[in-house]
CSV table of C-alpha atoms in Angstrom, one decimal:
chain,number,residue,atom,x,y,z
W,219,MET,CA,2.1,-93.6,79.0
W,220,HIS,CA,4.0,-93.8,82.1
W,221,ILE,CA,6.3,-96.1,84.0
W,222,VAL,CA,5.1,-98.0,87.2
W,223,PHE,CA,7.4,-100.1,89.2
W,224,GLU,CA,6.1,-103.2,90.9
W,225,LYS,CA,6.5,-102.7,94.7
W,226,THR,CA,9.5,-105.1,95.0
W,227,TRP,CA,11.4,-103.1,92.1
W,228,GLU,CA,10.1,-99.8,93.9
W,229,ALA,CA,11.7,-100.7,97.1
W,230,THR,CA,14.9,-102.0,95.7
W,231,LEU,CA,16.0,-99.9,92.9
W,232,SER,CA,17.9,-96.5,93.5
W,233,ASP,CA,16.3,-93.4,92.2
W,234,GLN,CA,19.3,-93.3,89.7
W,235,GLN,CA,18.5,-96.9,88.4
W,236,LYS,CA,14.6,-95.9,88.2
W,237,GLN,CA,15.7,-92.7,86.2
W,238,ALA,CA,17.6,-95.0,84.0
W,239,PHE,CA,14.7,-97.2,83.3
W,240,ILE,CA,12.5,-93.9,82.8
W,241,TYR,CA,14.9,-92.7,80.3
W,242,GLN,CA,15.2,-95.8,78.5
W,243,TYR,CA,11.5,-96.5,78.0
W,244,GLU,CA,11.1,-92.8,76.7
W,245,THR,CA,13.7,-93.5,74.0
W,246,LYS,CA,12.1,-96.9,72.8
W,247,ARG,CA,9.8,-96.8,69.7
W,248,THR,CA,6.2,-96.9,71.1
W,249,VAL,CA,4.2,-99.9,70.0
W,250,HIS,CA,0.5,-99.5,69.9
W,251,GLU,CA,-0.7,-103.1,70.2
W,252,GLU,CA,-2.9,-103.6,73.4
W,253,PHE,CA,-0.1,-105.4,75.1
W,254,THR,CA,3.7,-105.7,74.3
W,255,ALA,CA,6.9,-107.1,76.0
W,256,THR,CA,9.7,-104.7,74.5
W,257,PRO,CA,13.2,-105.9,75.4
W,258,ILE,CA,15.3,-103.7,77.4
W,259,LEU,CA,18.1,-106.3,77.9
W,260,ILE,CA,18.5,-110.0,77.1
W,261,LYS,CA,21.7,-112.0,78.4
W,262,ARG,CA,22.7,-115.4,79.1
W,263,LYS,CA,23.3,-116.4,82.5
W,264,ARG,CA,26.8,-118.7,83.5
W,265,ASN,CA,24.5,-121.3,84.2
W,266,GLY,CA,23.3,-121.5,80.6
W,267,GLY,CA,19.9,-119.8,81.6
W,268,ILE,CA,18.6,-116.5,80.1
W,269,VAL,CA,17.5,-113.4,81.7
W,270,ALA,CA,15.2,-111.3,79.7
W,271,THR,CA,14.4,-107.9,81.1
W,272,VAL,CA,11.3,-106.1,79.3
W,273,PHE,CA,8.9,-103.4,79.4
W,274,LEU,CA,5.4,-105.0,79.8
W,275,GLN,CA,3.2,-102.3,78.3
W,276,ASN,CA,-0.6,-102.1,78.9
W,277,ASN,CA,-2.1,-99.9,76.1
W,278,ARG,CA,-5.6,-100.6,77.1
W,279,ASP,CA,-7.9,-98.3,79.1
W,280,GLU,CA,-8.3,-101.0,81.9
W,281,LEU,CA,-6.1,-102.7,84.4
W,282,LEU,CA,-4.2,-105.6,83.1
W,283,SER,CA,-3.6,-108.7,85.7
W,284,ILE,CA,-1.0,-111.1,84.7
W,285,ARG,CA,-1.2,-114.4,86.8
W,286,GLU,CA,0.3,-116.9,84.2
W,287,ALA,CA,2.5,-116.1,81.2
W,288,THR,CA,4.0,-118.3,78.8
W,289,VAL,CA,7.3,-116.3,77.7
W,290,CYS,CA,9.4,-116.9,74.6
W,291,VAL,CA,12.6,-115.5,73.7
W,292,VAL,CA,13.0,-115.4,69.7
W,293,ASN,CA,16.3,-114.9,68.0
W,294,GLU,CA,16.9,-112.7,64.8
W,295,HIS,CA,15.9,-115.7,62.6
W,296,GLY,CA,12.4,-116.3,64.4
W,297,GLU,CA,13.6,-119.2,66.1
W,298,THR,CA,12.8,-119.8,69.8
W,299,ALA,CA,15.7,-119.7,72.1
W,300,ALA,CA,13.8,-120.0,75.1
W,301,GLU,CA,10.2,-120.8,76.5
W,302,GLU,CA,8.9,-121.3,79.8
W,303,THR,CA,5.8,-120.6,81.7
W,304,PHE,CA,5.9,-118.1,84.7
W,305,LEU,CA,3.4,-117.8,87.7
W,306,LEU,CA,3.1,-114.1,88.3
W,307,SER,CA,1.1,-111.8,90.4
W,308,LEU,CA,1.3,-108.6,88.5
W,309,ASP,CA,-0.9,-105.8,87.8
W,310,ILE,CA,-0.2,-103.1,85.2
W,311,PRO,CA,-2.6,-99.9,85.3
W,312,PRO,CA,-4.3,-98.7,82.0
W,313,PHE,CA,-1.8,-96.9,79.6
W,314,ALA,CA,1.5,-97.9,81.7
W,315,ALA,CA,4.4,-99.8,81.4
W,316,THR,CA,6.3,-102.0,84.0
W,317,PRO,CA,9.7,-103.3,83.7
W,318,TRP,CA,10.0,-106.9,84.6
W,319,SER,CA,12.8,-109.6,84.2
W,320,PHE,CA,11.8,-113.2,83.5
W,321,VAL,CA,14.6,-115.6,84.4
W,322,PHE,CA,14.6,-118.9,82.1
W,323,LEU,CA,16.2,-122.1,83.6
W,324,PRO,CA,19.1,-123.7,81.6
W,325,THR,CA,16.5,-126.7,80.9
W,326,CYS,CA,14.2,-123.9,79.0
W,327,VAL,CA,16.9,-122.8,76.9
W,328,ASP,CA,17.2,-124.3,73.4
W,329,SER,CA,19.7,-122.2,72.0
W,330,THR,CA,23.7,-121.7,72.7
W,331,GLU,CA,23.7,-118.4,70.8
W,332,GLU,CA,24.6,-115.3,72.8
W,333,PRO,CA,21.6,-112.9,72.6
W,334,THR,CA,21.8,-110.0,70.3
W,335,ASP,CA,19.8,-106.8,69.9
W,336,GLY,CA,17.5,-108.5,67.2
W,337,TRP,CA,16.0,-110.8,69.8
W,338,LYS,CA,12.7,-110.5,70.9
W,339,VAL,CA,10.3,-111.4,73.4
W,340,THR,CA,6.8,-112.7,72.9
W,341,ILE,CA,4.1,-113.5,75.8
W,342,LYS,CA,1.3,-115.9,75.3
């Protein structure tokens, strides 16, 4: 399993930032489902929205193309804190992980809680 940066991320991240993502990925617990979204950082924006940065992990032996994703942020009690559908053009190679950020509009956030390490991200 290795990290693949989407072309925009590849072009804008410094080598130090890329190394930080790689290090963080290597220290995360491995999940063996076909596809997972492992949170890196979930934070509230000043405008009331939420940003969820995750590793999108393709554990299959074929390319994973994501064009539309309904993304849910779930708090530690299993309650939906935010949900929004995103249109993407993202291809994740076999057995690779890609860091990605989902930015939820304030109108798609159903919680006033501050995100904690217990929050999860699910993708439908």
